[in-house]
C-alpha positions in Angstrom: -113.9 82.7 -17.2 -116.8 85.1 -17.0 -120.5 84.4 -16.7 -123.7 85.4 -18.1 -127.1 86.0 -16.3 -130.4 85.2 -17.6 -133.6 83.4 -18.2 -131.2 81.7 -20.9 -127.7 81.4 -19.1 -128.3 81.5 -15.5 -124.7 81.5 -14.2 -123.6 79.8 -17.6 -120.3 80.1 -19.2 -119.4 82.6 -21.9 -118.1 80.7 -24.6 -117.4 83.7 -26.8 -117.5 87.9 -26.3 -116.9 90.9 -28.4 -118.0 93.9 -29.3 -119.2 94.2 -33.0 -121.1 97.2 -35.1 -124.0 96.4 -36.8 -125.4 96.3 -41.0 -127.0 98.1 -41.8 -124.7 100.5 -40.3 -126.1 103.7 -38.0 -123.2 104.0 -35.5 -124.7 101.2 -33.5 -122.2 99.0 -31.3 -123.2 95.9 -29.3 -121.6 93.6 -26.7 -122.4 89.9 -27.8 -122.0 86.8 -25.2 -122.4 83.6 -26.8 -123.3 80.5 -23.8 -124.2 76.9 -24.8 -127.9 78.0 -25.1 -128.4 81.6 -26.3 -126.8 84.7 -27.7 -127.1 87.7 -25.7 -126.7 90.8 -27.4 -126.9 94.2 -25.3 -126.9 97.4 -27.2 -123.5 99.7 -26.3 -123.8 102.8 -28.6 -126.0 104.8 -28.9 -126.2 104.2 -24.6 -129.9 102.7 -23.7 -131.6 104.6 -20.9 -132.1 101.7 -19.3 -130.4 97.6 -19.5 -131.8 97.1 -23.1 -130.5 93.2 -23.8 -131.7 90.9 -26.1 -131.4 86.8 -25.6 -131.5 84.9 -29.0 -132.1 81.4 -28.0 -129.6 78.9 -30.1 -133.0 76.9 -30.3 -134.7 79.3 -32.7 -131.3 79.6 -34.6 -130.9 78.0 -37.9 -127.4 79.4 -38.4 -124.8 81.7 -39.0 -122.7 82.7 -42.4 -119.7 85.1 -42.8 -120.0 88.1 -45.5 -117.8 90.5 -47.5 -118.9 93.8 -48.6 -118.5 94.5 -51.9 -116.6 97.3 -51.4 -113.5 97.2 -51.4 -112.0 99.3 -49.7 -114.2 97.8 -46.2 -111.9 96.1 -44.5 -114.4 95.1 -42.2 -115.9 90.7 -42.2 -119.3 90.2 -41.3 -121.5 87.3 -40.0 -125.2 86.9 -39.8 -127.5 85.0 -37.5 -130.7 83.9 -38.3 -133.2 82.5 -36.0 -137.1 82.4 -36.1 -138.3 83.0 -32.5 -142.5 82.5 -32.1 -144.3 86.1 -32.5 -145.1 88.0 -29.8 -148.8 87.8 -30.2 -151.1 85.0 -31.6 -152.1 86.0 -34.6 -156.0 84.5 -33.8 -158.1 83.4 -30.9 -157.1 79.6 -30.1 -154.0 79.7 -32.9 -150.7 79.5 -31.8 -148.4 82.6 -32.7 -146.6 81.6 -35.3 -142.8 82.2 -36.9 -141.2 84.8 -38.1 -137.7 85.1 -39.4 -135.0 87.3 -37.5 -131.7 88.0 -39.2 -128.9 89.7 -37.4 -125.8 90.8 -39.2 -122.6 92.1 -37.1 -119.9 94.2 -38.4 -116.1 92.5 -36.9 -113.6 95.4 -37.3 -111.5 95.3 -34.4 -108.8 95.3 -36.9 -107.6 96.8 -39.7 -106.6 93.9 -41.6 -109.9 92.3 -43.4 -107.9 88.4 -43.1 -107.7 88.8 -39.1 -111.7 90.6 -39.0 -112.6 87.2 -41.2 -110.9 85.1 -39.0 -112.9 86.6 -35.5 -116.4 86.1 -37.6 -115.1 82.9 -38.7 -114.8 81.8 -35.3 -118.1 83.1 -34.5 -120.3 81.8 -36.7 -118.6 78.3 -36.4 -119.8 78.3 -32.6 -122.8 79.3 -33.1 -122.9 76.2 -36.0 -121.7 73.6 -33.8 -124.4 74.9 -31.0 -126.9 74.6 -33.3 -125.7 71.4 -34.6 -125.4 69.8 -31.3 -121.1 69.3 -31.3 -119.4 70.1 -27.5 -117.3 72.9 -27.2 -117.0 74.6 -24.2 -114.3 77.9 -23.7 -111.2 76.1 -24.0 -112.3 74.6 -27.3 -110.4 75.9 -30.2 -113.1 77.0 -31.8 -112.6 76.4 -35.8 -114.3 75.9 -38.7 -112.7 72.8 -39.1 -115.1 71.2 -36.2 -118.2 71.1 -38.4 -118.9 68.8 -40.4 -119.7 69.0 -44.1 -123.1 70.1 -44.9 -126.5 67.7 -44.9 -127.6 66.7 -48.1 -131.2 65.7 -47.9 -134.0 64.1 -50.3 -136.8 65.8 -49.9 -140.0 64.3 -51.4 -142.4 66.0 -52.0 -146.5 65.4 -52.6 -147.6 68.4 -54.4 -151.8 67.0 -53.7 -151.4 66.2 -49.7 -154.0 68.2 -47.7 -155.1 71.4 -49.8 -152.7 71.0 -52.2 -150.5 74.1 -50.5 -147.1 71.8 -50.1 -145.7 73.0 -52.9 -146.0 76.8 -52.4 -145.4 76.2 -48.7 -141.9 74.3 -49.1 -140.8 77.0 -51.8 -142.1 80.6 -49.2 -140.8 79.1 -46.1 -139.0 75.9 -46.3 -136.1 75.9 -48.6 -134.7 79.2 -47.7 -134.8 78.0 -44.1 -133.1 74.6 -44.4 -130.5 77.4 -47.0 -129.5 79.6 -44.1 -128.8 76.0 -42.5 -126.3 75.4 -44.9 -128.7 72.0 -45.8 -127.9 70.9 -49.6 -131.2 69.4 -51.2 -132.7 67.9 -53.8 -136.5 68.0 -54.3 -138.6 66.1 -56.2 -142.4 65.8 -56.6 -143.6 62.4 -56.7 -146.2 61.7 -59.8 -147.9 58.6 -59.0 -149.2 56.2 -56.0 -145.6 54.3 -54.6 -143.4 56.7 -56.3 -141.8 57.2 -53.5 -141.8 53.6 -51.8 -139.8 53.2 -55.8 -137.9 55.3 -55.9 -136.5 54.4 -52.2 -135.9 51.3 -53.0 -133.6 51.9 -56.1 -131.1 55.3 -55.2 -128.0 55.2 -53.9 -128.4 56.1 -50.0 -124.9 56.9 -49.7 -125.2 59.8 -51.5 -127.9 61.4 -48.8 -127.8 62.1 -45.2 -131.6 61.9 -44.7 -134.7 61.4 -46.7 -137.7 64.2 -45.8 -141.1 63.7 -46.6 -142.9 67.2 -47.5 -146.8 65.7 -47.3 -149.0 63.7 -44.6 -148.2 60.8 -43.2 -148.5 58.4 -46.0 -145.6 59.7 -47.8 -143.1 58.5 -44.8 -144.9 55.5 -44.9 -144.0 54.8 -48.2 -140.3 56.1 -48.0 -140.1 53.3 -44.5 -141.5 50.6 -46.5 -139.5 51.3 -49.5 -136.6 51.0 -47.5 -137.1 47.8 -45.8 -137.8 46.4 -49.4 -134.2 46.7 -50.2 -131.9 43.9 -50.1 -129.6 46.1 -47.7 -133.2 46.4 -45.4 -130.8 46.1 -42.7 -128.5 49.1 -43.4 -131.0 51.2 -45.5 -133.8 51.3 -42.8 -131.1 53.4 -40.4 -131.2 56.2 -43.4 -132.2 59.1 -41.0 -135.9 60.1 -42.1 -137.9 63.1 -41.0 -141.2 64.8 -42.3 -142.3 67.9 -42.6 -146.3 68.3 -42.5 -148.2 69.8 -45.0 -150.9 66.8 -45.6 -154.3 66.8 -43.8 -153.3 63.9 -41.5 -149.6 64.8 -39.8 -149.5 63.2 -37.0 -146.2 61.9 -36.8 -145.5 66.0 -37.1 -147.5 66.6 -33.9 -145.3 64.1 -32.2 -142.4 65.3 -33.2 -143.6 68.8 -31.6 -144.8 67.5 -28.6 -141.5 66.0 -28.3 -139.7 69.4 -28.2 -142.0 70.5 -25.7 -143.8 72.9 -28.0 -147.4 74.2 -27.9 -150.1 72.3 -30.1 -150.5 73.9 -33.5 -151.5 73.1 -36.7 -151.0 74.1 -40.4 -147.9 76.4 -41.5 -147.2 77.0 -37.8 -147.1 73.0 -37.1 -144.5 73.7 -40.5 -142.0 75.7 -39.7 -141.8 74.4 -36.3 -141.0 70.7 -37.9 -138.6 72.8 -40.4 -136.9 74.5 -37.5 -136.2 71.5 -35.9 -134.8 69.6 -38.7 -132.4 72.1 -39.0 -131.0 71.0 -35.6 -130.3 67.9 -37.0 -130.5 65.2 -34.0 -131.9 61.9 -34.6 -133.9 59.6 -32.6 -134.4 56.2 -32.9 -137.9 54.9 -34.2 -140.0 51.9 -33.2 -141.8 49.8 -35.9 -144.4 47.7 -35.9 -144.2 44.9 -38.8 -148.3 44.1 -39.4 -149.5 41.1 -41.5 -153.4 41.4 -43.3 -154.8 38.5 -44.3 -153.8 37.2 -47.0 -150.3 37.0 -45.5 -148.4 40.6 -46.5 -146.7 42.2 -44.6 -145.8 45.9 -43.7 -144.1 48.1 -41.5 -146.0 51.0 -39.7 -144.8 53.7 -37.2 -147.9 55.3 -36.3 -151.1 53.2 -35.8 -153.3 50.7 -37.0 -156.9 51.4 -36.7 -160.4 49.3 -36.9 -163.9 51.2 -36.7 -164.7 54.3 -35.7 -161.1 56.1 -36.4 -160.9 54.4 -39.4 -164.3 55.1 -41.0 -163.6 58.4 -40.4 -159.9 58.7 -41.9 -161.0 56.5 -45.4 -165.0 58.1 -45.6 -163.5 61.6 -44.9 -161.3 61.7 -48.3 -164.0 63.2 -50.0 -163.6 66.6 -47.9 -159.8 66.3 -48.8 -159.7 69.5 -50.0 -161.0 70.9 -46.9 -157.0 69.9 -45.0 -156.9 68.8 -41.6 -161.0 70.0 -40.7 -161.9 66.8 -43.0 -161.5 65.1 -40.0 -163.8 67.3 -38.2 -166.5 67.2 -40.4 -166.1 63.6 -40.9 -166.0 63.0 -37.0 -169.4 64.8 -37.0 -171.1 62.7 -40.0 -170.2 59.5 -38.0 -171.2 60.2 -35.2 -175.0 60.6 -36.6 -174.6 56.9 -37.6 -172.5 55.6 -34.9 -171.8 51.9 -35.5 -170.4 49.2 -33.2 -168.5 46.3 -34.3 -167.7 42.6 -32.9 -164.7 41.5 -33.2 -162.2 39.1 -31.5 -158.7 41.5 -30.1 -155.9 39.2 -28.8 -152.7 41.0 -27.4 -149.4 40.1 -25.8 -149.1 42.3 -22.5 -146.1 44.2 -21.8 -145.0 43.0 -18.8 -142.3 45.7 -17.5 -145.5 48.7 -19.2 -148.2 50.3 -17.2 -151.5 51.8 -18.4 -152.3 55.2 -18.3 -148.8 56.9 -17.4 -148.5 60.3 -16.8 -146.4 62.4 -19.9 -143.0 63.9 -19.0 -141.7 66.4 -21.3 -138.2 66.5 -20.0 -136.6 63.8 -22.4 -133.0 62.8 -22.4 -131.1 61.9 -25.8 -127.8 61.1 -26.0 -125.3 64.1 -27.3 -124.3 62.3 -30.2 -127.8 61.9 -31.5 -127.0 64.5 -34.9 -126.7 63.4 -38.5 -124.1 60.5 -39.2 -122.8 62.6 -41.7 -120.4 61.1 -44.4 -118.4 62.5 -47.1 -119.4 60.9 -50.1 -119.6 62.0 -53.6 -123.1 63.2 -55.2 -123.6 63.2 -58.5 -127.1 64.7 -59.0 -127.6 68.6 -59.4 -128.6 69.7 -55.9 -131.7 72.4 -55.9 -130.5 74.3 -53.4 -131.8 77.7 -52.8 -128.5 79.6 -52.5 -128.0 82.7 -51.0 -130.7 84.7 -48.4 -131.4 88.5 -49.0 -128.7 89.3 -46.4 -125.8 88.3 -49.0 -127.2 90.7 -51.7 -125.1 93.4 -49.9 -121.8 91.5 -49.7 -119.9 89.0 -51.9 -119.4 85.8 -49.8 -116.3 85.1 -48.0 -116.4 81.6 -49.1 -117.4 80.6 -52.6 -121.2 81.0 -52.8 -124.0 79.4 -54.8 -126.4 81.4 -57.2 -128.4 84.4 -56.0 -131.4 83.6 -54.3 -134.7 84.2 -55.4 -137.1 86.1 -53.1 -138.8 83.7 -50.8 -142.1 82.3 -52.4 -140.6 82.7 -55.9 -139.6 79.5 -57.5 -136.4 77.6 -57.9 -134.2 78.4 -60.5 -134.6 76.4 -63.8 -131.9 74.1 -63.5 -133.0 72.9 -60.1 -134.0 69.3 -59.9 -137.4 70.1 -59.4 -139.8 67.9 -61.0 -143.0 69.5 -62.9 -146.4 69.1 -60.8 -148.1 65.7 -61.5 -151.1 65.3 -62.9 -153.1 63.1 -60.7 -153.2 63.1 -56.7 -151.1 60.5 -54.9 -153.7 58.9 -52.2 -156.0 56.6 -53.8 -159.6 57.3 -53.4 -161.9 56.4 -51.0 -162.3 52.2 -51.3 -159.4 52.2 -52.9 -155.9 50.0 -52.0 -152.8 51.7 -52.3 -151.4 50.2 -55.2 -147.9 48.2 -54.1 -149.2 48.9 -50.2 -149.6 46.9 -47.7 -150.8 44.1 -50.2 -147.0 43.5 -51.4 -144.8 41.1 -49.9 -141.8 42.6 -48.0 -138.1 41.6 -49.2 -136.6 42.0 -46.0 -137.4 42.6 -42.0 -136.6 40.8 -38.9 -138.7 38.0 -38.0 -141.6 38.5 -36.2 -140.5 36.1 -33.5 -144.0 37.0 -31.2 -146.8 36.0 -33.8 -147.7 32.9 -34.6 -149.8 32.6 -38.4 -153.1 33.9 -38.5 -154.8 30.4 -39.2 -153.2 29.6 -35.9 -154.6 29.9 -32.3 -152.8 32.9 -30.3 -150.0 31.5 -27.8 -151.5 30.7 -24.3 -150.1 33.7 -22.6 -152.1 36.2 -25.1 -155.1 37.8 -23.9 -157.8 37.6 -25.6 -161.0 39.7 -25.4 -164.4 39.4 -27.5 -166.6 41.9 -27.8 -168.5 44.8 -29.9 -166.4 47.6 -29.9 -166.8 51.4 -31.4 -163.6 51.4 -32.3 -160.0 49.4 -31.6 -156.4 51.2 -32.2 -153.3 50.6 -31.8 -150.9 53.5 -32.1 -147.5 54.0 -31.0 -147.0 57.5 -31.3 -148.0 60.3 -29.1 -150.7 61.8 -31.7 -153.3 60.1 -34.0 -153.4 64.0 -35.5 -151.4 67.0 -35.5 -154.2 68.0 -33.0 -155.3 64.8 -31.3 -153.1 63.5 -28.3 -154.2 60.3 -28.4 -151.4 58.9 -26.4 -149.5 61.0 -24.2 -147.5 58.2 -22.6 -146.1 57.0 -25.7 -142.2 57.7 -26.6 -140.4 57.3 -30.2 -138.7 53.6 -29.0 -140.6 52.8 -25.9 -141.1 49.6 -27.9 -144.3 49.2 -27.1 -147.9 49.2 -28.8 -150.8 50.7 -27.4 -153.7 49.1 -27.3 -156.7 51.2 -27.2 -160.1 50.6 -27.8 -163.8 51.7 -26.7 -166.6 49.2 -26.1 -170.6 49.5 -26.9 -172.5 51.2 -24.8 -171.1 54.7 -25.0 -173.4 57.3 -25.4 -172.2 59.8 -28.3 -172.2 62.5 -26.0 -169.8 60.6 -24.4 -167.2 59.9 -26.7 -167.6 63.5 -28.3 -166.3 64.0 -24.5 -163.7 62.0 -25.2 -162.7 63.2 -28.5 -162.8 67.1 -27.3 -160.5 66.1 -24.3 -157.7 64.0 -26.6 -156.8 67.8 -27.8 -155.2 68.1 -24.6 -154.2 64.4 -23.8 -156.6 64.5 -20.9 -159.1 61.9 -22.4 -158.2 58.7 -19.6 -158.3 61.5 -16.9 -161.9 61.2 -17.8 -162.4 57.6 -15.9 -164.9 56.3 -18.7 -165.8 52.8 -18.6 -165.9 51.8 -21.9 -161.8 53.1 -22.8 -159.7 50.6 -21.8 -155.4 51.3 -22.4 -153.2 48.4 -22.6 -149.3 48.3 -23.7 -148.5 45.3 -25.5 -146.1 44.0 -27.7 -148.0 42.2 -30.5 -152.0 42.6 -31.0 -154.4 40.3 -33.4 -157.3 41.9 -34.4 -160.3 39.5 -35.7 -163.1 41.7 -37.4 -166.2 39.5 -36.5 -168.6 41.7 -38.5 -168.8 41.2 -42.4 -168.0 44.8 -43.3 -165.8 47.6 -41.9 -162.4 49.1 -42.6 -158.9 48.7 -41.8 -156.1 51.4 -41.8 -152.7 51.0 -41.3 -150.7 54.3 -41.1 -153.8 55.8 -42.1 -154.0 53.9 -45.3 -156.7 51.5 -46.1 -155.9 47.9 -46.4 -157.3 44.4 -46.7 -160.4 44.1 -44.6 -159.6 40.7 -42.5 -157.7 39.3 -39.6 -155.0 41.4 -39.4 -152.1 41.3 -36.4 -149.0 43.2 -35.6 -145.9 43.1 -33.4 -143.5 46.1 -32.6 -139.8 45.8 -33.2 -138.3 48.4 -31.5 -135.5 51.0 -32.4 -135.1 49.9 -36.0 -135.8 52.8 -37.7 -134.8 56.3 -37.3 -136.1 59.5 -36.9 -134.8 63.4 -37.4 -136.6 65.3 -34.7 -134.1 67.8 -34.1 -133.8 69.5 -30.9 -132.2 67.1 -28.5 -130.5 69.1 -25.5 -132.3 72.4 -26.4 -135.7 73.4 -25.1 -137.4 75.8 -27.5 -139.0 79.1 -26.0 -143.1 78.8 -25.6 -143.1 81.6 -23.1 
């Protein structure tokens, strides 16, 4: 058994070694160590001056495919890695540094047999798969192509108006021939119309997908989680794995799943193609929801907040700067602030016992090995829209039977891809408006919300109940109200709790700007103000006291009334990829 040293493999066991030339070909020769967290590659010929070695962290890899020349006469197999490690500098003052892709293709010709040189790539890039994929082997696994599974077949839904309208262009340039290299089957479609998705959800056959991605904000997942507890199989449908990459103004959910892999705050395309890279790692999580009733008795299911005054105001008056992306919110922030208004309202809540306030974050999280994909091998009938082939294959004939030639990234599909023309209206409602089929529609399915009592009923007698003005009440349950806004760094995907925040009268607006400014980095109850007050509940009731205001649920506007809410925890899940990996920030 030998070892590798490192920053990446301290002491750690070499799972695989060899020494490989490189494509293009100059004479070049490396020594490659494979451990359970990186690739080291150290260059052999021509001889470095100095200990030249290069660590590819398996958490930037996507994966790994075997080639044939097309010669031939070249005995030789070849296998390429591709990964998308963070550039080295940021590309702007206060931006993150970004992705950029990094392919690596190795020359096997230890033989002079091309079956045997096939077999040794074989054998590597199925490693490097299973790695990447999260399946144990260690070095006295028989390492095989038979140990991966089939490859993912994903739905991936699509809002061609979210944000500045750049989804489309962004998922063709940098997200389909990522998820490609990952071997990740797909089929895309644009939805046309306000619930298309929440419809569409609710009538496919799920067997036939091992995930369903939203490609928009956060209102598209909350369709795709609603539509699927309006099934008849609620029960079974709602553990359909569903992920979502950001390309909306509000991604929030996306800024959790970041957080969660313990990378740096970003935003835009950079906030993208980390969410992409991680979904090609495929591990799931489970996901807390909170089933919320409005007033006139529907009921929903939400997995990121519900939100009364100032937060709200500023989400539903800001869509008129929609085109301006995620620095709506900014602008919007600053309007409301010059007319800061307080409201009075009655806020019940059940605590959580076993839950205390203001906890510190801890980035080292813990999810069980088998936390991937359920993968299942089911037929599919509809065309898949898969990319094909990177630029890398243009040299060689695959060693396995390949799909079409790829396009160039940013050049569209080909024309027999399920790809659905552009719509010709936007798919959020307008300011004022309720989401048609939203939160106004009754639910077929959902556990029973065993906490809450109806709201023309009194509270139980061990609620808590607090009236008051307030600036603003919310209750969120994930770590971030925005990709850039750590509202709540003590919140967890299934920590089954809801928490209960809220800010009474009597701030000054210098003070919650104060606040606001410090929630980029999480640090806003390090700021001891007297009118935040943090509480984890279970189940909430909200009573709007004053006439007029609005309600958001998810970020969607709903029903202005008594609305209340109680979380039911695990009962979705999420893909958030990385589970035993930490991605390199240094």
């Amino acid at each position: 058994m030998s070892l590798v040293l490192g920053p990446y493999g301290e002491g750690a066991e070499t799972l695989l070694h060899g020494e490989f030339g490189a494509y293009p070909s100059k004479g070049s020769r490396y020594a490659l160590s494979l451990t359970q967290t990186a690739l080291h590659i150290q260059r052999l010929v021509p001889k470095p001056e100095t200990d030249q070695r290069t660590v590819v962290p398996l958490a930037e890899v996507v994966g790994c495919h075997t080639l044939r020349s097309r010669a031939p006469a070249d005995r030789a197999a070849y296998f390429s890695v591709y990964a998308y490690p963070l550039k080295k500098r940021k590309v702007a003052v206060g931006s993150g540094r970004g992705r950029q892709r990094a392919a690596r293709t190795f020359q096997v010709d230890g033989a002079d047999d091309y079956e045997k040189n096939q077999a040794v790539a074989e054998k590597w890039a199925a490693a490097i798969k299973c790695l990447v994929l999260g399946i144990p082997i260690s070095s006295d696994t028989d390492i095989a192509p038979s140990l991966l599974p089939r490859p993912r077949r994903l739905l991936l839904l699509l809002n061609p108006f979210g944000g500045r309208g750049l989804a489309l262009q962004w998922c063709q340039t940098h997200v389909l021939p990522m998820i490609t290299e990952a071997d990740i089957s797909f089929n895309l479609i644009q939805t046309e119309r306000p619930n298309h998705a929440r419809e569409l959800v609710k009538s496919i056959n799920l067997a036939e997908w091992d995930g369903i991605v939203a490609i928009s904000g956060d209102g598209l997942l909350y369709e795709v989680l609603n539509g699927l507890m309006e099934r008849p199989d609620w029960e079974q449908a709602i553990k359909m794995p569903v992920g979502i990459l950001p390309s909306g103004s509000g991604n929030a959910l996306a800024g959790a799943i970041n957080c969660n892999a313990g990378l740096e705050q970003v935003l835009g395309l950079e906030l993208l193609l980390n969410c992409a890279l991680l979904l090609c790692h495929a591990a799931v999580a489970p996901l807390d929801l909170v089933a919320v009733t409005t007033a006139s008795g529907a009921r929903c299911f939400s997995c990121l907040s519900v939100a009364w005054g100032f937060v709200s105001d500023v989400d539903i008056e800001s869509e008129k700067y929609r085109h301006m992306g995620a620095a709506r919110f900014t602008l919007g922030t600053l309007v409301r602030l010059a007319s800061m208004h307080t409201y009075r309202g009655r806020l019940s809540y059940l605590p959580a016992a076993d839950a205390t306030a203001h906890r510190p974050i801890s980035r080292s999280i813990t999810v069980a090995p088998n936390g991937r994909l359920p993968l299942q091998r089911l037929p599919l009938h509809r065309a898949l829209s898969d990319m094909g082939l990177c630029e890398e294959r243009h040299a060689f004939r695959g060693a396995e039977p390949a799909p079409a030639p790829c396009p160039s990234p940013g050049s569209p599909p080909p024309s027999s891809a399920s790809v659905l023309p552009p719509p010709s209206f936007s798919f959020e409602p307008g300011p004022g408006e309720l989401p048609a089929g939203g939160a106004g529609e009754a639910q077929v399915g959902g556990p029973p919300d065993e906490l809450l009592v109806p709201l023309g009923q009194p509270v139980p007698g061990s609620w808590v109940t607090v009236e008051d003005d307030f600036v603003l009440v919310l209750a969120i349950y994930q770590s971030h109200l925005g990709a850039d806004l750590f509202a709540a760094p003590f919140a967890r995907f299934d920590d089954g709790l809801i928490h209960l925040c809220f800010i009474k009268a009597g701030i000054s607006r210098a003070a919650l700007v104060r606040l606001f400014l410090a929630m980029e980095k999480g640090s806003h109850f390090e700021q001891e103000c007297p009118h935040l007050v943090h509480v984890p509940v279970r189940a909430f009731r909200l009573e709007p006291l004053t006439r007029k205001g609005i309600l958001t649920v998810d970020g969607e506007r709903v029903e202005y009334g008594p609305i209340q809410g109680q979380v039911h925890r695990a009962l979705a899940r999420l893909i958030t990829g990385i589970n035993r990996l930490k991605i390199a920030t240094g």
